[in-house]
Amino acid sequence: MLYGFNSSSSGNTNLSKKSDSIMNKKSQNKILYVEGSGEGTTAEIRLNDIPIGHLSSGGDAEMKHIQVELNIVTGKNTLSVYPSSNKGKTIVRLVRYTEGDWVDGEGGETLLVIRTEHDDSPIHEDIELSKKRPDWCWLDADIVTDRKSHKEAIAFAKSFYNDLKVVKNVNKIVTAFDPIFEDMSAIDPEITLSIRTKELKEGLLKNSKKEIWQFDDIDTLSYTAIPVANGRLYDLRREDGSPLIRTSQNSKWDRITYRNIIGRKNGVWQFYR
């Protein structure tokens, strides 16, 4: 999300100048988004081999405005488009907006564009970004492409899902999101890991009392753990392509969805994206 900043007059000239200076600095911040649309075909979009969204086939894009700062690394970055058929076309772009700008799918500074038309071959385009980025937690996760790791990933997913379903081991549930929150706090240090953890716990306890808190029997679900992030993470997906870790409602608008990309470090499985 991009934030706007409003100024106001003040009798304290020094304070006003300081405020203006802060605002001018913020107005120069640049935020990266991936935007796109599909026509006649769906497509999965990945950044550095991490799924960030899907394009619909009707011209509307589920991931039309996806902020991707958490996926960008210093140096080479790879944007990928995986069309589902050869009967349509897509357009996807990596774009840089100035903080406070209106994100409209048309403005900003276009850094990279990928187009597909009547071709279901995956397309990968690289771009060098020199700005220093934090060392994201997922970059230090283990390589987990072996069979044993795959079994561990499935076991973790099942255990977490069942704990979430009955709101059991709440502290364990919440700390499973630490890698995500650590990365988010690297961008916005004012919202610390403890603050984010507290908010998640409060939200979890609140949501679990709602009628919407309905889960399937995971033993009846068909789901997969697909290696992503060049073998460091697994993407947990149901047979219909939706995230595994969610309430049971079929409509994505009617359900509560949690994160679905997991990894392992020092023997501990957690969510990384």
Tab-separated table of C-alpha atoms in Angstrom:
chain	number	residue	atom	x	y	z
A	1	MET	CA	0.000	0.000	0.000
A	2	LEU	CA	1.217	3.499	-0.782
A	3	TYR	CA	0.579	6.219	1.768
A	4	GLY	CA	-0.177	9.879	1.166
A	5	PHE	CA	1.144	12.613	3.416
A	6	ASN	CA	-0.692	15.814	4.262
A	7	SER	CA	1.013	18.919	5.608
A	8	SER	CA	-0.478	21.494	7.952
A	9	SER	CA	0.598	24.979	9.024
A	10	SER	CA	2.375	25.480	12.333
A	11	GLY	CA	3.416	28.443	14.425
A	12	ASN	CA	6.758	26.812	15.104
A	13	THR	CA	8.911	27.566	12.052
A	14	ASN	CA	11.664	25.089	12.945
A	15	LEU	CA	9.123	22.328	13.534
A	16	SER	CA	7.446	23.162	10.238
A	17	LYS	CA	10.765	22.994	8.389
A	18	LYS	CA	11.588	19.673	10.032
A	19	SER	CA	8.168	18.324	9.083
A	20	ASP	CA	8.606	19.503	5.494
A	21	SER	CA	12.025	17.871	5.356
A	22	ILE	CA	10.620	14.527	6.539
A	23	MET	CA	7.768	14.755	4.059
A	24	ASN	CA	10.077	15.641	1.180
A	25	LYS	CA	12.259	12.642	2.056
A	26	LYS	CA	9.243	10.346	2.144
A	27	SER	CA	7.993	11.715	-1.172
A	28	GLN	CA	11.216	10.514	-2.752
A	29	ASN	CA	10.830	6.923	-1.546
A	30	LYS	CA	10.309	4.475	-4.371
A	31	ILE	CA	8.146	1.390	-4.060
A	32	LEU	CA	8.138	-1.513	-6.504
A	33	TYR	CA	4.974	-3.198	-7.751
A	34	VAL	CA	4.146	-5.921	-10.223
A	35	GLU	CA	1.044	-5.193	-12.281
A	36	GLY	CA	-0.583	-7.167	-15.032
A	37	SER	CA	-3.664	-8.380	-16.858
A	38	GLY	CA	-4.678	-11.436	-18.832
A	39	GLU	CA	-7.080	-11.949	-21.709
A	40	GLY	CA	-8.187	-15.422	-22.721
A	41	THR	CA	-5.700	-17.185	-20.469
A	42	THR	CA	-4.739	-17.354	-16.827
A	43	ALA	CA	-1.127	-17.091	-15.745
A	44	GLU	CA	0.959	-17.485	-12.630
A	45	ILE	CA	3.408	-14.698	-11.873
A	46	ARG	CA	6.607	-15.309	-9.945
A	47	LEU	CA	9.330	-12.976	-8.767
A	48	ASN	CA	12.641	-14.653	-7.997
A	49	ASP	CA	10.755	-17.945	-8.331
A	50	ILE	CA	8.302	-17.017	-5.558
A	51	PRO	CA	4.617	-16.983	-6.593
A	52	ILE	CA	3.142	-13.516	-6.084
A	53	GLY	CA	-0.237	-13.845	-7.838
A	54	HIS	CA	-2.364	-15.059	-10.733
A	55	LEU	CA	-3.896	-13.305	-13.703
A	56	SER	CA	-7.493	-14.117	-14.524
A	57	SER	CA	-8.573	-14.844	-18.092
A	58	GLY	CA	-11.158	-12.109	-18.366
A	59	GLY	CA	-9.001	-9.015	-18.425
A	60	ASP	CA	-9.067	-8.502	-14.661
A	61	ALA	CA	-5.971	-9.412	-12.673
A	62	GLU	CA	-6.077	-10.871	-9.203
A	63	MET	CA	-2.569	-9.521	-8.679
A	64	LYS	CA	-2.986	-6.266	-10.580
A	65	HIS	CA	-1.311	-4.219	-7.862
A	66	ILE	CA	1.073	-6.376	-5.868
A	67	GLN	CA	3.740	-4.608	-3.832
A	68	VAL	CA	6.884	-6.691	-4.150
A	69	GLU	CA	9.474	-4.986	-1.969
A	70	LEU	CA	9.730	-8.123	0.200
A	71	ASN	CA	10.689	-10.227	-2.829
A	72	ILE	CA	13.286	-7.947	-4.369
A	73	VAL	CA	16.961	-8.691	-3.781
A	74	THR	CA	20.073	-6.641	-4.402
A	75	GLY	CA	21.413	-7.367	-7.878
A	76	LYS	CA	19.731	-9.728	-10.328
A	77	ASN	CA	15.989	-10.258	-10.034
A	78	THR	CA	13.906	-12.551	-12.240
A	79	LEU	CA	10.291	-11.884	-13.201
A	80	SER	CA	8.480	-14.927	-14.616
A	81	VAL	CA	5.135	-15.485	-16.334
A	82	TYR	CA	3.614	-18.976	-16.641
A	83	PRO	CA	0.601	-18.868	-19.024
A	84	SER	CA	-1.889	-21.705	-18.564
A	85	SER	CA	-2.778	-21.966	-22.261
A	86	ASN	CA	-1.766	-20.779	-25.728
A	87	LYS	CA	-5.151	-19.228	-26.512
A	88	GLY	CA	-4.769	-15.793	-24.988
A	89	LYS	CA	-2.347	-13.068	-24.063
A	90	THR	CA	-0.938	-11.411	-20.956
A	91	ILE	CA	1.007	-8.331	-20.061
A	92	VAL	CA	2.969	-7.989	-16.834
A	93	ARG	CA	5.240	-5.186	-15.747
A	94	LEU	CA	7.572	-4.356	-12.885
A	95	VAL	CA	6.956	-0.717	-12.055
A	96	ARG	CA	8.393	1.808	-9.623
A	97	TYR	CA	6.082	4.331	-7.999
A	98	THR	CA	7.004	7.296	-5.829
A	99	GLU	CA	5.528	6.897	-2.359
A	100	GLY	CA	2.263	8.813	-2.232
A	101	ASP	CA	1.489	8.308	-5.929
A	102	TRP	CA	-1.795	6.790	-7.053
A	103	VAL	CA	-1.210	3.182	-8.076
A	104	ASP	CA	-3.378	2.887	-11.173
A	105	GLY	CA	-1.780	0.316	-13.462
A	106	GLU	CA	-0.727	3.038	-15.882
A	107	GLY	CA	1.614	5.435	-14.091
A	108	GLY	CA	4.943	4.987	-12.426
A	109	GLU	CA	8.300	4.156	-13.980
A	110	THR	CA	8.204	0.917	-15.953
A	111	LEU	CA	11.334	-1.139	-15.320
A	112	LEU	CA	10.459	-4.375	-17.086
A	113	VAL	CA	7.619	-5.668	-19.280
A	114	ILE	CA	6.728	-9.240	-20.233
A	115	ARG	CA	4.123	-10.008	-22.892
A	116	THR	CA	2.799	-13.383	-23.968
A	117	GLU	CA	0.448	-14.097	-26.862
A	118	HIS	CA	-0.851	-17.461	-28.036
A	119	ASP	CA	2.029	-19.232	-26.317
A	120	ASP	CA	2.020	-21.208	-23.078
A	121	SER	CA	5.803	-21.293	-22.733
A	122	PRO	CA	7.078	-19.758	-19.466
A	123	ILE	CA	8.946	-16.501	-19.912
A	124	HIS	CA	11.687	-15.319	-17.554
A	125	GLU	CA	13.236	-11.852	-17.720
A	126	ASP	CA	16.091	-10.594	-15.537
A	127	ILE	CA	16.716	-7.105	-14.253
A	128	GLU	CA	19.558	-5.686	-12.168
A	129	LEU	CA	18.529	-3.522	-9.226
A	130	SER	CA	21.453	-1.878	-7.481
A	131	LYS	CA	19.690	-0.476	-4.403
A	132	LYS	CA	20.801	-2.302	-1.249
A	133	ARG	CA	18.024	-4.532	0.094
A	134	PRO	CA	17.747	-6.310	3.442
A	135	ASP	CA	18.957	-9.895	3.682
A	136	TRP	CA	15.501	-11.473	3.638
A	137	CYS	CA	14.913	-14.488	5.867
A	138	TRP	CA	14.012	-16.721	2.924
A	139	LEU	CA	17.468	-16.260	1.439
A	140	ASP	CA	18.932	-18.152	4.403
A	141	ALA	CA	16.381	-20.984	4.420
A	142	ASP	CA	17.570	-24.529	3.715
A	143	ILE	CA	17.441	-26.139	0.289
A	144	VAL	CA	14.498	-28.517	0.732
A	145	THR	CA	14.149	-30.375	-2.563
A	146	ASP	CA	14.958	-33.829	-1.176
A	147	ARG	CA	12.272	-36.405	-0.395
A	148	LYS	CA	12.757	-36.222	3.386
A	149	SER	CA	12.249	-32.461	3.378
A	150	HIS	CA	9.122	-32.829	1.279
A	151	LYS	CA	7.665	-35.237	3.845
A	152	GLU	CA	8.572	-32.806	6.623
A	153	ALA	CA	6.842	-29.967	4.767
A	154	ILE	CA	3.633	-31.985	4.427
A	155	ALA	CA	3.773	-32.980	8.108
A	156	PHE	CA	4.255	-29.358	9.186
A	157	ALA	CA	1.407	-28.174	6.960
A	158	LYS	CA	-0.962	-30.778	8.356
A	159	SER	CA	0.006	-30.092	11.981
A	160	PHE	CA	-0.283	-26.320	11.570
A	161	TYR	CA	-3.638	-26.622	9.798
A	162	ASN	CA	-5.083	-28.799	12.574
A	163	ASP	CA	-3.752	-26.485	15.305
A	164	LEU	CA	-5.249	-23.487	13.526
A	165	LYS	CA	-8.572	-25.253	13.086
A	166	VAL	CA	-9.101	-25.706	16.830
A	167	VAL	CA	-6.959	-22.711	17.895
A	168	LYS	CA	-4.501	-24.976	19.718
A	169	ASN	CA	-0.907	-24.030	20.568
A	170	VAL	CA	-1.621	-20.368	19.815
A	171	ASN	CA	1.892	-19.152	20.596
A	172	LYS	CA	3.326	-21.819	18.300
A	173	ILE	CA	0.917	-20.762	15.545
A	174	VAL	CA	1.866	-17.113	15.870
A	175	THR	CA	5.639	-17.615	15.990
A	176	ALA	CA	5.431	-19.660	12.795
A	177	PHE	CA	5.038	-16.296	11.021
A	178	ASP	CA	8.181	-14.741	12.513
A	179	PRO	CA	10.266	-14.818	9.278
A	180	ILE	CA	7.577	-12.834	7.450
A	181	PHE	CA	7.254	-10.307	10.250
A	182	GLU	CA	11.027	-9.921	10.563
A	183	ASP	CA	11.226	-9.075	6.867
A	184	MET	CA	8.309	-6.646	7.131
A	185	SER	CA	9.973	-4.907	10.077
A	186	ALA	CA	13.184	-4.608	8.061
A	187	ILE	CA	11.214	-2.304	5.768
A	188	ASP	CA	9.200	-0.580	8.499
A	189	PRO	CA	11.205	-0.771	11.761
A	190	GLU	CA	8.616	1.253	13.679
A	191	ILE	CA	6.293	-1.768	13.622
A	192	THR	CA	8.383	-4.303	15.489
A	193	LEU	CA	8.180	-8.080	15.460
A	194	SER	CA	6.496	-8.041	18.877
A	195	ILE	CA	3.838	-5.597	17.675
A	196	ARG	CA	3.070	-7.664	14.596
A	197	THR	CA	2.974	-10.870	16.641
A	198	LYS	CA	0.613	-9.320	19.176
A	199	GLU	CA	-1.723	-8.096	16.425
A	200	LEU	CA	-1.757	-11.508	14.747
A	201	LYS	CA	-2.569	-13.252	18.014
A	202	GLU	CA	-5.385	-10.833	18.779
A	203	GLY	CA	-6.777	-11.208	15.268
A	204	LEU	CA	-6.566	-14.990	15.429
A	205	LEU	CA	-8.477	-15.161	18.715
A	206	LYS	CA	-11.070	-12.721	17.423
A	207	ASN	CA	-11.584	-14.496	14.089
A	208	SER	CA	-11.852	-17.912	15.733
A	209	LYS	CA	-15.061	-16.797	17.447
A	210	LYS	CA	-16.759	-15.906	14.159
A	211	GLU	CA	-19.112	-18.098	12.179
A	212	ILE	CA	-16.677	-17.974	9.273
A	213	TRP	CA	-14.180	-20.047	11.310
A	214	GLN	CA	-14.884	-23.313	9.511
A	215	PHE	CA	-12.202	-25.724	8.323
A	216	ASP	CA	-12.202	-28.901	6.261
A	217	ASP	CA	-10.877	-32.229	7.406
A	218	ILE	CA	-7.366	-31.989	6.000
A	219	ASP	CA	-7.255	-35.761	5.480
A	220	THR	CA	-9.996	-35.346	2.852
A	221	LEU	CA	-8.185	-32.597	0.944
A	222	SER	CA	-5.965	-32.979	-2.085
A	223	TYR	CA	-3.042	-30.586	-1.821
A	224	THR	CA	0.554	-30.233	-2.914
A	225	ALA	CA	3.816	-28.797	-1.653
A	226	ILE	CA	5.533	-27.355	-4.724
A	227	PRO	CA	9.208	-26.260	-4.509
A	228	VAL	CA	9.683	-22.536	-5.167
A	229	ALA	CA	12.343	-19.882	-4.475
A	230	ASN	CA	14.858	-22.032	-6.338
A	231	GLY	CA	14.336	-24.933	-3.951
A	232	ARG	CA	14.345	-23.050	-0.645
A	233	LEU	CA	10.588	-22.916	-0.016
A	234	TYR	CA	7.366	-24.854	-0.633
A	235	ASP	CA	4.118	-23.382	-1.931
A	236	LEU	CA	1.135	-25.143	-0.287
A	237	ARG	CA	-1.812	-25.385	-2.705
A	238	ARG	CA	-5.123	-27.216	-2.841
A	239	GLU	CA	-6.242	-29.047	-5.944
A	240	ASP	CA	-8.219	-25.984	-7.067
A	241	GLY	CA	-5.103	-23.808	-6.823
A	242	SER	CA	-6.181	-21.964	-3.690
A	243	PRO	CA	-3.930	-21.750	-0.610
A	244	LEU	CA	-4.062	-24.717	1.741
A	245	ILE	CA	-4.072	-22.636	4.917
A	246	ARG	CA	-7.536	-21.089	4.793
A	247	THR	CA	-11.071	-21.513	6.049
A	248	SER	CA	-13.340	-23.793	4.062
A	249	GLN	CA	-15.429	-21.290	2.062
A	250	ASN	CA	-15.037	-21.766	-1.696
A	251	SER	CA	-15.173	-18.064	-2.547
A	252	LYS	CA	-11.914	-16.253	-1.884
A	253	TRP	CA	-13.962	-13.219	-0.870
A	254	ASP	CA	-15.811	-15.145	1.861
A	255	ARG	CA	-12.933	-16.930	3.565
A	256	ILE	CA	-9.988	-16.140	5.809
A	257	THR	CA	-6.670	-17.034	4.203
A	258	TYR	CA	-3.350	-17.267	5.985
A	259	ARG	CA	0.105	-17.581	4.408
A	260	ASN	CA	0.966	-20.561	2.256
A	261	ILE	CA	4.704	-20.516	1.533
A	262	ILE	CA	6.870	-22.363	4.044
A	263	GLY	CA	10.542	-23.124	4.554
A	264	ARG	CA	12.950	-24.643	7.043
A	265	LYS	CA	15.939	-23.233	8.893
A	266	ASN	CA	17.852	-24.916	11.715
A	267	GLY	CA	15.306	-27.735	11.648
A	268	VAL	CA	12.339	-25.418	12.212
A	269	TRP	CA	9.554	-25.022	9.645
A	270	GLN	CA	7.878	-21.611	9.397
A	271	PHE	CA	6.102	-19.346	6.933
A	272	TYR	CA	8.305	-17.199	4.742
A	273	ARG	CA	5.894	-15.507	2.325
